[in-house]
Structure formats: C-alpha cells, structure tokens
C-alpha cells in the first residue's frame, strides 16, 4: 500500500507542472528548472520579459533513486569485524529529495531568488540553501545608467559561487535534471557564500569578479590560532571568471571558460569550496567505513564516492572548461588544479582532476540521450606522504517523458589507487547501477 501511495504521489507530481503551466508568471533573466534550462550557464542580458508589476514564481525539483551498488577494499573483510570493514550495502530506494524555488520579479530588471532544500540525504529536514537579488537594471534614470546596465549584471546575497562551469551541470539535491549522470565530480567544487558578483557581457564574451566571506555561512566568532599558523585573519575570498560563448551556426555552439578562486587566510569556520554540498552525493554509503555495532546513519556520511582535499585554511584553485554542442552531440571537459592546507599544517598540498563527458541527445526535441563520462582526480591528502588517485567511468541514458519529467539510469565503476595499506580505501572500488526519476518545473 505504501509503495502504491508513493508511486501515485510521484505521478501526481509529474502532472502538476502541466496543470500549473498556464499560471506560472514569467521572470526576467531566469534559468528554467525543466529541460529548457539544460546547457544554460550565466543568465543572459536579453530583456524579453516586460515588467507589469511584482510577480512570484514557485518551482521545485523532486528526485527519487534506486541504487544497486557493491563495494570492496583490499582488506576484503566487508562481513567481518576489522577496523577497515566497509558499510554493508544492499539494493534499495534512497530517501527522496526535494528543492523549493521562489523567484520574484521585484521591479523592472530586478529579481530575487530563494532556494530551500525541503528534504535531502544530508538533511531530512528543511534548510535554506540561500537567497540573492540580481540587478540587470537599476532604478536610476539617465542614459548613462541605461548604457551601463545593458552590459552589467550585479548579484548580491548568499548564493552559489560561480566558480567554473561544472556547477551548472551538477545535481543539487532534488534538482538533478541538468545532470546527464548520477553524481557530480569526484572533487566537487560547489559552495554557497555571502558576497557579491559583478558581470560584464557583450557579444558572447563574459567577465566576472566576485568577493565573498569565504565561508558557507556567516559567523562573528573569534578565530583560534594554532602552533603551525598564528594568523587569525578572516580574509575574504576573491574569484574571477571569463568565458566566450558563441553559435558557429544554428546547430553548432562552442563555449570556453576559465575560473580562479583564492583565499590566503580564512580562520573562521573554514573554506568549503570542496565541501559545501549540503545535500549529499547520489552514491549512498559507498566506500564508507561501517564497524559492527557503530554503523553511522546515512546522513552522517553524506558525500560518499567523492574526494575532499581539505583546503580549509588556505586555497588557490583554477578550473578550465570547454563545451561543444553540435547538432545532438555534446562534449564537456574540465581540467582543474588547486593547492592549499588546513590551519594545522605548514606546507601547501596539491590536487588536480580531469573530466570529459560525451552526451548524444536524439529523438523528438532531444528527449532521449545517452552518454559516457570519465573522471580522474589525484591529491596529496592531509597526513599522507604521497599522492593518491581516484578514477571513475560512468555510462548513462535518459528519457524526458515531458520537459518536466526525466527518467535516467547509470552504470558506474570507481577505483581507489595508491592509498596507504592502513587506509580503508586501499584497493577500494565500487560498481553497479543507479536509476533515478526526476521532476523539475
């Protein structure tokens, strides 16, 4: 009976966007939460929505998954009692995830967004992801301001930091519709911080500079010095991005982007560029320790399958992206390198990763797709004397029943290389499949 209710509820959720379609107001400079939002990066300066009063648009993303993954490590004691015993896995449904979006057209060219995580793997209760105001126009009269704002966009608030292009294609809690695959990169560059961004766009070129508090949330706590690093300053994070996006002809599009993020001393709650995901990964509990009698709840190990180099005190990171869309074929590549340390270290450590994915979209309105992704990451982790490496290969396919409803599946294989023999990830690997149903509107 519970399964029947669950499936009935999901069907109703799928029908709901169609019923609300005629009632949804249009918001200017907006990225849609359905299929039409795929492959959109920064919002454009095109002004296609006439302002005729304050409007509120509600949207959401719902995701449900079925997982059948197996893992093992060099200890091969997954059913034993050793210290490196892995979490016992079995196939089954994961907790459903849901996001809630409120987009408000406050004035001509001025919009606000508030995003909440209604339910996620990391937090089953409701959390606010963040909120911001975006200015594509300003309420000042005069030709000077009109000319400036034809090129400039201002964004202020607590928002998803625009570092790299990969975060526009990642899964974010219940909003997994943009991502052709199940999870995000092994080193997942994503965080929300308090600050502002300034964009300048013209003829396909975009330049952006941003400054934030460098932390996932604000605090006014005093910082604590360590023996290794007495510096207690709370420096802001400064980052910039440049890109070129153009259509070669009506069926071919190219985009190149480079981003850099830096903070040379954050003595607050720590930098979180690689640990800022408050929803969790979509590979649940894989390659996690699970000692009998002390099995952690799944919410206590939220980022399974990922690698965090832990640059929480000091960080410098650079990402290069290239995107090609030719007819139904998409090619997206990423190369990233970074360095940094914690406040209990003296020397910087390094990390890097490379990813390439090819996706072919076909059928009526490209409602079907198939793709492959290869992702490899290497890093010197805190306390390690040599670099380690993690490799992942994933094959995925999906079907948009409507532009709001997506079914997709993935076969994944991930290996952990060069870990010390004492580490539970030594000789580790996981593989299997995950099936996902998504609604976005």
Tab-separated table of C-alpha atoms in Angstrom:
chain	number	residue	atom	x	y	z
A	1	UNK	CA	0.000	0.000	0.000
A	2	UNK	CA	2.819	2.431	0.851
A	3	UNK	CA	4.504	1.744	-2.488
A	4	UNK	CA	1.228	2.398	-4.289
A	5	UNK	CA	0.806	5.716	-2.498
A	6	UNK	CA	4.396	6.640	-3.284
A	7	UNK	CA	4.007	5.925	-6.998
A	8	UNK	CA	0.650	7.716	-7.114
A	9	UNK	CA	2.181	10.746	-5.464
A	10	UNK	CA	5.021	10.773	-7.960
A	11	UNK	CA	2.584	10.594	-10.889
A	12	UNK	CA	0.624	13.500	-9.460
A	13	UNK	CA	3.842	15.474	-9.085
A	14	UNK	CA	4.561	14.823	-12.739
A	15	UNK	CA	1.129	16.090	-13.768
A	16	UNK	CA	1.298	19.156	-11.508
A	17	UNK	CA	3.712	21.175	-13.678
A	18	UNK	CA	1.394	20.750	-16.667
A	19	UNK	CA	-1.571	21.950	-14.630
A	20	UNK	CA	0.367	24.972	-13.394
A	21	UNK	CA	1.930	25.866	-16.733
A	22	UNK	CA	-0.666	28.477	-17.664
A	23	UNK	CA	-0.480	30.042	-14.211
A	24	UNK	CA	3.303	30.418	-13.919
A	25	UNK	CA	4.374	34.066	-14.339
A	26	UNK	CA	7.441	34.908	-16.414
A	27	UNK	CA	10.544	36.116	-14.604
A	28	UNK	CA	13.229	38.056	-16.445
A	29	UNK	CA	16.811	36.753	-16.760
A	30	UNK	CA	15.710	33.353	-15.480
A	31	UNK	CA	17.085	29.829	-15.869
A	32	UNK	CA	14.262	27.322	-16.220
A	33	UNK	CA	14.164	24.316	-13.876
A	34	UNK	CA	12.951	21.990	-16.637
A	35	UNK	CA	14.608	20.585	-19.785
A	36	UNK	CA	14.840	24.039	-21.364
A	37	UNK	CA	17.353	25.061	-18.660
A	38	UNK	CA	19.922	22.455	-19.730
A	39	UNK	CA	23.193	23.880	-21.086
A	40	UNK	CA	22.363	27.364	-19.827
A	41	UNK	CA	25.199	28.909	-17.864
A	42	UNK	CA	25.088	32.530	-16.687
A	43	UNK	CA	21.811	34.309	-17.383
A	44	UNK	CA	21.946	36.496	-20.493
A	45	UNK	CA	21.344	40.226	-20.801
A	46	UNK	CA	18.488	39.674	-23.238
A	47	UNK	CA	15.438	41.507	-21.882
A	48	UNK	CA	12.432	39.574	-23.181
A	49	UNK	CA	10.033	39.948	-20.234
A	50	UNK	CA	8.064	43.159	-19.918
A	51	UNK	CA	7.606	44.291	-16.324
A	52	UNK	CA	3.996	44.957	-15.354
A	53	UNK	CA	4.107	44.511	-11.598
A	54	UNK	CA	5.530	42.299	-8.889
A	55	UNK	CA	5.312	38.579	-9.715
A	56	UNK	CA	6.155	35.437	-7.752
A	57	UNK	CA	7.010	32.142	-9.428
A	58	UNK	CA	7.160	28.906	-7.443
A	59	UNK	CA	9.169	25.986	-8.750
A	60	UNK	CA	10.569	22.720	-7.492
A	61	UNK	CA	12.819	19.763	-8.161
A	62	UNK	CA	11.975	16.226	-6.987
A	63	UNK	CA	14.290	13.229	-7.239
A	64	UNK	CA	13.885	9.574	-6.284
A	65	UNK	CA	16.581	6.919	-6.731
A	66	UNK	CA	17.017	3.170	-6.662
A	67	UNK	CA	20.585	2.021	-6.002
A	68	UNK	CA	22.277	-1.327	-6.552
A	69	UNK	CA	25.997	-0.774	-5.873
A	70	UNK	CA	28.628	-3.092	-4.451
A	71	UNK	CA	31.960	-2.131	-2.941
A	72	UNK	CA	35.105	-3.760	-1.600
A	73	UNK	CA	38.607	-2.889	-0.426
A	74	UNK	CA	41.948	-4.639	-0.081
A	75	UNK	CA	41.028	-5.944	3.370
A	76	UNK	CA	38.148	-7.949	1.849
A	77	UNK	CA	36.537	-8.043	5.284
A	78	UNK	CA	33.210	-6.458	4.426
A	79	UNK	CA	31.388	-9.043	6.510
A	80	UNK	CA	33.990	-9.302	9.246
A	81	UNK	CA	34.887	-7.210	12.250
A	82	UNK	CA	38.098	-5.500	11.156
A	83	UNK	CA	38.712	-1.778	11.593
A	84	UNK	CA	38.569	-1.255	7.820
A	85	UNK	CA	35.271	-3.053	7.355
A	86	UNK	CA	33.057	-1.247	4.844
A	87	UNK	CA	29.473	-0.194	5.355
A	88	UNK	CA	27.222	-3.159	4.468
A	89	UNK	CA	25.260	-2.305	1.316
A	90	UNK	CA	22.120	-3.762	-0.177
A	91	UNK	CA	19.974	-2.638	-3.063
A	92	UNK	CA	17.046	-0.367	-2.347
A	93	UNK	CA	15.433	3.064	-2.630
A	94	UNK	CA	17.173	6.143	-1.246
A	95	UNK	CA	15.353	8.881	0.633
A	96	UNK	CA	13.511	11.111	-1.845
A	97	UNK	CA	14.925	14.627	-2.229
A	98	UNK	CA	13.073	17.866	-2.932
A	99	UNK	CA	14.003	21.502	-3.585
A	100	UNK	CA	11.696	24.520	-3.464
A	101	UNK	CA	12.339	27.665	-5.536
A	102	UNK	CA	10.809	31.087	-5.083
A	103	UNK	CA	11.670	33.568	-7.861
A	104	UNK	CA	10.306	37.085	-7.523
A	105	UNK	CA	10.252	39.875	-10.108
A	106	UNK	CA	10.603	42.840	-7.754
A	107	UNK	CA	10.938	45.597	-10.346
A	108	UNK	CA	11.969	46.094	-13.932
A	109	UNK	CA	15.261	44.192	-14.285
A	110	UNK	CA	15.438	43.375	-10.554
A	111	UNK	CA	14.719	39.812	-9.407
A	112	UNK	CA	15.148	37.782	-6.229
A	113	UNK	CA	15.645	34.072	-5.678
A	114	UNK	CA	15.283	31.990	-2.517
A	115	UNK	CA	16.075	28.257	-2.698
A	116	UNK	CA	15.243	25.755	0.043
A	117	UNK	CA	16.159	22.098	0.461
A	118	UNK	CA	12.908	20.534	1.621
A	119	UNK	CA	14.461	17.094	2.010
A	120	UNK	CA	17.895	15.767	1.150
A	121	UNK	CA	20.212	12.950	2.017
A	122	UNK	CA	22.323	15.127	4.300
A	123	UNK	CA	19.416	16.913	5.992
A	124	UNK	CA	15.999	15.269	6.029
A	125	UNK	CA	14.530	18.444	7.478
A	126	UNK	CA	14.159	21.718	5.562
A	127	UNK	CA	17.162	24.014	5.092
A	128	UNK	CA	17.518	27.244	3.159
A	129	UNK	CA	20.249	26.957	0.533
A	130	UNK	CA	20.449	30.716	0.047
A	131	UNK	CA	18.921	33.790	-1.476
A	132	UNK	CA	20.081	36.718	-3.577
A	133	UNK	CA	18.983	39.768	-5.540
A	134	UNK	CA	20.065	40.166	-9.153
A	135	UNK	CA	20.150	43.576	-10.837
A	136	UNK	CA	20.056	43.691	-14.635
A	137	UNK	CA	18.720	47.227	-14.406
A	138	UNK	CA	18.936	49.876	-11.690
A	139	UNK	CA	16.226	52.286	-10.552
A	140	UNK	CA	18.247	55.346	-11.580
A	141	UNK	CA	17.170	57.473	-14.501
A	142	UNK	CA	19.548	58.600	-17.197
A	143	UNK	CA	21.213	57.389	-20.382
A	144	UNK	CA	24.460	56.644	-18.523
A	145	UNK	CA	22.822	54.076	-16.259
A	146	UNK	CA	20.840	52.581	-19.149
A	147	UNK	CA	24.007	52.110	-21.181
A	148	UNK	CA	25.944	50.627	-18.257
A	149	UNK	CA	23.240	48.116	-17.358
A	150	UNK	CA	22.965	46.905	-20.936
A	151	UNK	CA	26.296	45.217	-20.214
A	152	UNK	CA	26.446	44.805	-16.422
A	153	UNK	CA	24.728	42.413	-14.017
A	154	UNK	CA	25.019	42.683	-10.224
A	155	UNK	CA	24.319	39.802	-7.854
A	156	UNK	CA	24.263	40.237	-4.064
A	157	UNK	CA	23.308	37.846	-1.272
A	158	UNK	CA	24.037	34.300	-0.098
A	159	UNK	CA	24.372	32.347	-3.309
A	160	UNK	CA	26.021	29.531	-5.257
A	161	UNK	CA	29.523	30.753	-6.064
A	162	UNK	CA	30.131	30.953	-9.823
A	163	UNK	CA	33.433	29.105	-9.921
A	164	UNK	CA	33.823	27.022	-13.087
A	165	UNK	CA	31.142	25.811	-15.485
A	166	UNK	CA	30.698	22.361	-13.943
A	167	UNK	CA	28.372	23.593	-11.196
A	168	UNK	CA	25.787	24.485	-13.878
A	169	UNK	CA	25.624	20.773	-14.854
A	170	UNK	CA	25.694	19.156	-11.419
A	171	UNK	CA	22.952	17.546	-9.347
A	172	UNK	CA	21.811	19.678	-6.411
A	173	UNK	CA	19.535	17.777	-4.062
A	174	UNK	CA	16.147	17.360	-5.707
A	175	UNK	CA	17.264	19.275	-8.815
A	176	UNK	CA	19.075	16.519	-10.742
A	177	UNK	CA	17.570	17.298	-14.132
A	178	UNK	CA	20.521	19.291	-15.547
A	179	UNK	CA	22.984	16.447	-14.910
A	180	UNK	CA	23.051	13.640	-17.539
A	181	UNK	CA	24.796	11.433	-14.949
A	182	UNK	CA	24.002	10.399	-11.382
A	183	UNK	CA	26.506	12.277	-9.287
A	184	UNK	CA	28.913	15.174	-9.550
A	185	UNK	CA	32.673	15.180	-9.961
A	186	UNK	CA	34.965	13.242	-7.616
A	187	UNK	CA	36.318	16.605	-6.375
A	188	UNK	CA	33.070	18.578	-6.264
A	189	UNK	CA	33.660	22.340	-6.477
A	190	UNK	CA	30.431	23.760	-5.071
A	191	UNK	CA	29.590	26.044	-2.179
A	192	UNK	CA	27.267	28.872	-1.143
A	193	UNK	CA	28.809	32.011	0.354
A	194	UNK	CA	27.818	35.549	1.306
A	195	UNK	CA	29.004	38.283	-1.026
A	196	UNK	CA	28.562	39.844	-4.437
A	197	UNK	CA	29.409	39.288	-8.107
A	198	UNK	CA	29.745	41.783	-10.962
A	199	UNK	CA	29.303	40.584	-14.560
A	200	UNK	CA	30.026	42.305	-17.851
A	201	UNK	CA	28.671	40.648	-21.025
A	202	UNK	CA	28.872	41.607	-24.677
A	203	UNK	CA	28.902	39.695	-27.982
A	204	UNK	CA	29.391	36.313	-26.343
A	205	UNK	CA	32.218	37.469	-24.035
A	206	UNK	CA	31.667	37.470	-20.282
A	207	UNK	CA	33.873	38.671	-17.449
A	208	UNK	CA	33.023	38.333	-13.761
A	209	UNK	CA	34.659	39.235	-10.475
A	210	UNK	CA	33.300	38.172	-7.102
A	211	UNK	CA	34.081	38.641	-3.431
A	212	UNK	CA	32.594	36.614	-0.564
A	213	UNK	CA	33.146	35.886	3.108
A	214	UNK	CA	34.815	32.590	2.119
A	215	UNK	CA	32.521	30.526	4.360
A	216	UNK	CA	29.354	28.554	3.765
A	217	UNK	CA	27.604	30.649	6.407
A	218	UNK	CA	28.310	33.792	8.325
A	219	UNK	CA	29.702	33.940	11.837
A	220	UNK	CA	31.143	36.535	14.198
A	221	UNK	CA	33.124	34.074	16.305
A	222	UNK	CA	36.706	34.786	17.266
A	223	UNK	CA	39.328	32.779	15.426
A	224	UNK	CA	41.779	30.478	17.199
A	225	UNK	CA	45.482	30.485	16.426
A	226	UNK	CA	47.402	27.235	16.048
A	227	UNK	CA	51.054	26.425	16.626
A	228	UNK	CA	51.534	25.914	12.895
A	229	UNK	CA	49.652	29.085	11.871
A	230	UNK	CA	49.086	32.001	14.296
A	231	UNK	CA	47.269	34.017	11.592
A	232	UNK	CA	43.671	34.598	12.744
A	233	UNK	CA	42.534	36.940	9.957
A	234	UNK	CA	39.239	36.248	8.203
A	235	UNK	CA	40.212	37.181	4.687
A	236	UNK	CA	37.512	37.355	2.004
A	237	UNK	CA	37.599	35.008	-0.959
A	238	UNK	CA	38.213	36.691	-4.301
A	239	UNK	CA	37.453	34.941	-7.552
A	240	UNK	CA	37.023	35.757	-11.197
A	241	UNK	CA	35.793	34.115	-14.369
A	242	UNK	CA	35.992	34.737	-18.082
A	243	UNK	CA	34.159	32.957	-20.877
A	244	UNK	CA	33.330	33.062	-24.554
A	245	UNK	CA	30.071	31.508	-25.758
A	246	UNK	CA	29.008	31.627	-29.397
A	247	UNK	CA	26.961	29.858	-32.033
A	248	UNK	CA	29.085	28.968	-35.045
A	249	UNK	CA	25.858	28.321	-36.932
A	250	UNK	CA	22.300	27.407	-35.917
A	251	UNK	CA	23.316	23.829	-34.962
A	252	UNK	CA	26.821	24.341	-33.528
A	253	UNK	CA	27.724	26.099	-30.286
A	254	UNK	CA	31.094	26.466	-28.553
A	255	UNK	CA	31.994	27.788	-25.116
A	256	UNK	CA	35.282	28.218	-23.275
A	257	UNK	CA	35.656	29.340	-19.653
A	258	UNK	CA	38.407	29.842	-17.092
A	259	UNK	CA	37.855	30.498	-13.375
A	260	UNK	CA	40.105	31.211	-10.422
A	261	UNK	CA	39.238	31.213	-6.693
A	262	UNK	CA	41.633	32.253	-3.943
A	263	UNK	CA	41.739	32.855	-0.203
A	264	UNK	CA	45.082	33.117	1.582
A	265	UNK	CA	43.801	33.012	5.149
A	266	UNK	CA	40.380	32.058	6.414
A	267	UNK	CA	40.475	31.459	10.130
A	268	UNK	CA	36.709	31.274	10.600
A	269	UNK	CA	34.695	28.105	10.145
A	270	UNK	CA	36.929	27.123	7.217
A	271	UNK	CA	36.871	27.295	3.433
A	272	UNK	CA	34.301	24.987	1.907
A	273	UNK	CA	34.738	25.149	-1.874
A	274	UNK	CA	35.197	21.365	-1.951
A	275	UNK	CA	32.888	20.519	0.958
A	276	UNK	CA	29.973	22.916	0.529
A	277	UNK	CA	27.347	20.448	-0.682
A	278	UNK	CA	24.621	20.365	1.980
A	279	UNK	CA	22.522	17.757	0.146
A	280	UNK	CA	24.899	14.819	-0.370
A	281	UNK	CA	26.051	12.563	-3.175
A	282	UNK	CA	23.840	10.228	-5.179
A	283	UNK	CA	26.014	7.189	-4.454
A	284	UNK	CA	24.785	6.374	-0.984
A	285	UNK	CA	27.228	4.924	1.572
A	286	UNK	CA	29.699	3.520	-0.991
A	287	UNK	CA	33.305	3.134	0.224
A	288	UNK	CA	32.424	4.203	3.742
A	289	UNK	CA	33.553	2.537	6.950
A	290	UNK	CA	30.961	0.678	8.988
A	291	UNK	CA	32.220	-1.067	12.112
A	292	UNK	CA	29.613	-3.528	13.541
A	293	UNK	CA	27.738	-2.055	16.444
A	294	UNK	CA	28.543	1.502	15.360
A	295	UNK	CA	27.004	1.861	11.915
A	296	UNK	CA	26.547	5.560	11.189
A	297	UNK	CA	23.276	6.880	9.841
A	298	UNK	CA	23.370	7.560	6.105
A	299	UNK	CA	23.040	11.288	6.846
A	300	UNK	CA	26.331	11.144	8.769
A	301	UNK	CA	28.305	10.145	5.655
A	302	UNK	CA	26.744	12.388	3.027
A	303	UNK	CA	29.413	12.706	0.314
A	304	UNK	CA	30.181	9.065	-0.463
A	305	UNK	CA	32.225	8.486	-3.597
A	306	UNK	CA	33.818	11.937	-3.547
A	307	UNK	CA	37.240	13.209	-2.510
A	308	UNK	CA	37.797	16.333	-0.426
A	309	UNK	CA	41.415	17.601	-0.418
A	310	UNK	CA	40.553	19.671	2.689
A	311	UNK	CA	41.989	23.101	1.929
A	312	UNK	CA	40.090	24.752	4.758
A	313	UNK	CA	42.588	27.434	5.859
A	314	UNK	CA	44.227	28.499	2.599
A	315	UNK	CA	43.314	27.791	-1.009
A	316	UNK	CA	44.050	28.665	-4.611
A	317	UNK	CA	42.043	26.878	-7.328
A	318	UNK	CA	41.770	27.209	-11.113
A	319	UNK	CA	39.348	25.498	-13.475
A	320	UNK	CA	39.263	25.355	-17.287
A	321	UNK	CA	36.104	24.266	-19.133
A	322	UNK	CA	35.253	23.666	-22.776
A	323	UNK	CA	31.810	22.899	-24.184
A	324	UNK	CA	30.765	21.908	-27.696
A	325	UNK	CA	27.198	21.377	-28.883
A	326	UNK	CA	26.974	20.117	-32.484
A	327	UNK	CA	23.517	19.021	-33.554
A	328	UNK	CA	22.633	16.396	-30.919
A	329	UNK	CA	26.179	15.779	-29.681
A	330	UNK	CA	27.629	17.469	-26.567
A	331	UNK	CA	31.223	17.396	-25.377
A	332	UNK	CA	32.070	18.898	-21.994
A	333	UNK	CA	35.565	18.862	-20.489
A	334	UNK	CA	37.090	20.087	-17.251
A	335	UNK	CA	40.645	20.450	-16.023
A	336	UNK	CA	41.192	21.751	-12.519
A	337	UNK	CA	44.208	22.198	-10.271
A	338	UNK	CA	44.377	23.571	-6.748
A	339	UNK	CA	46.581	23.855	-3.696
A	340	UNK	CA	46.120	24.733	-0.047
A	341	UNK	CA	46.208	23.443	3.512
A	342	UNK	CA	44.470	23.310	6.867
A	343	UNK	CA	45.335	25.553	9.824
A	344	UNK	CA	47.302	22.732	11.478
A	345	UNK	CA	49.664	22.391	8.504
A	346	UNK	CA	52.640	24.462	7.378
A	347	UNK	CA	53.148	23.369	3.772
A	348	UNK	CA	50.663	23.512	0.921
A	349	UNK	CA	49.382	20.322	-0.694
A	350	UNK	CA	48.165	19.965	-4.286
A	351	UNK	CA	45.180	18.386	-6.010
A	352	UNK	CA	44.020	18.120	-9.607
A	353	UNK	CA	41.317	16.491	-11.665
A	354	UNK	CA	40.286	15.935	-15.261
A	355	UNK	CA	36.860	15.035	-16.610
A	356	UNK	CA	35.431	14.520	-20.067
A	357	UNK	CA	31.903	13.597	-20.968
A	358	UNK	CA	30.161	12.983	-24.251
A	359	UNK	CA	26.380	13.041	-24.487
A	360	UNK	CA	24.244	12.399	-27.546
A	361	UNK	CA	20.685	13.754	-27.446
A	362	UNK	CA	18.218	12.490	-30.023
A	363	UNK	CA	14.547	11.923	-30.692
A	364	UNK	CA	11.762	14.454	-30.809
A	365	UNK	CA	13.029	17.654	-29.165
A	366	UNK	CA	16.098	15.695	-27.960
A	367	UNK	CA	14.011	13.896	-25.366
A	368	UNK	CA	16.360	10.861	-25.337
A	369	UNK	CA	20.053	10.822	-24.508
A	370	UNK	CA	22.992	8.501	-23.874
A	371	UNK	CA	26.399	9.458	-22.541
A	372	UNK	CA	29.740	8.449	-21.090
A	373	UNK	CA	31.885	10.276	-18.530
A	374	UNK	CA	35.458	9.677	-17.408
A	375	UNK	CA	36.665	11.485	-14.289
A	376	UNK	CA	40.044	11.132	-12.587
A	377	UNK	CA	41.317	13.007	-9.534
A	378	UNK	CA	44.629	12.979	-7.671
A	379	UNK	CA	45.619	14.691	-4.435
A	380	UNK	CA	48.016	14.713	-1.512
A	381	UNK	CA	45.693	14.309	1.474
A	382	UNK	CA	46.498	15.655	4.937
A	383	UNK	CA	48.847	13.277	6.738
A	384	UNK	CA	49.728	11.364	3.569
A	385	UNK	CA	53.294	11.194	2.259
A	386	UNK	CA	52.413	10.574	-1.394
A	387	UNK	CA	49.625	11.306	-3.862
A	388	UNK	CA	46.552	9.120	-4.215
A	389	UNK	CA	44.209	8.779	-7.190
A	390	UNK	CA	40.532	8.022	-7.782
A	391	UNK	CA	39.160	7.058	-11.224
A	392	UNK	CA	35.519	6.854	-12.313
A	393	UNK	CA	33.840	5.707	-15.518
A	394	UNK	CA	30.093	6.111	-15.922
A	395	UNK	CA	27.625	5.209	-18.682
A	396	UNK	CA	24.204	6.876	-18.582
A	397	UNK	CA	20.977	7.063	-20.556
A	398	UNK	CA	17.782	9.036	-20.064
A	399	UNK	CA	14.303	9.769	-21.359
A	400	UNK	CA	12.360	13.017	-20.949
A	401	UNK	CA	8.728	11.897	-20.824
A	402	UNK	CA	7.890	15.612	-20.886
A	403	UNK	CA	10.201	18.588	-20.478
A	404	UNK	CA	9.444	18.377	-16.734
A	405	UNK	CA	9.801	14.620	-16.130
A	406	UNK	CA	13.034	12.651	-16.619
A	407	UNK	CA	13.924	9.002	-16.111
A	408	UNK	CA	17.622	8.138	-16.233
A	409	UNK	CA	19.940	5.275	-15.346
A	410	UNK	CA	23.692	4.908	-14.908
A	411	UNK	CA	26.259	2.123	-14.708
A	412	UNK	CA	29.319	3.239	-12.746
A	413	UNK	CA	32.740	1.850	-11.876
A	414	UNK	CA	35.090	3.686	-9.500
A	415	UNK	CA	38.562	2.681	-8.268
A	416	UNK	CA	40.808	3.979	-5.473
A	417	UNK	CA	44.545	3.802	-6.228
A	418	UNK	CA	47.786	4.327	-4.271
A	419	UNK	CA	46.151	4.688	-0.852
A	420	UNK	CA	48.299	3.569	2.132
A	421	UNK	CA	47.633	-0.041	3.109
A	422	UNK	CA	46.420	1.120	6.520
A	423	UNK	CA	43.676	3.248	4.930
A	424	UNK	CA	40.239	1.664	4.491
A	425	UNK	CA	40.159	2.884	0.872
A	426	UNK	CA	43.297	0.945	-0.102
A	427	UNK	CA	42.454	-1.267	-3.075
A	428	UNK	CA	38.912	0.053	-2.938
A	429	UNK	CA	36.343	0.047	-5.692
A	430	UNK	CA	32.602	0.178	-6.212
A	431	UNK	CA	30.394	-0.608	-9.168
A	432	UNK	CA	26.784	-1.235	-10.113
A	433	UNK	CA	23.836	0.822	-11.283
A	434	UNK	CA	21.551	3.597	-10.101
A	435	UNK	CA	18.120	4.522	-11.523
A	436	UNK	CA	16.664	7.989	-10.989
A	437	UNK	CA	13.278	9.638	-11.554
A	438	UNK	CA	13.184	13.447	-11.598
A	439	UNK	CA	10.586	16.190	-11.860
A	440	UNK	CA	11.554	19.836	-12.384
A	441	UNK	CA	9.361	22.880	-13.007
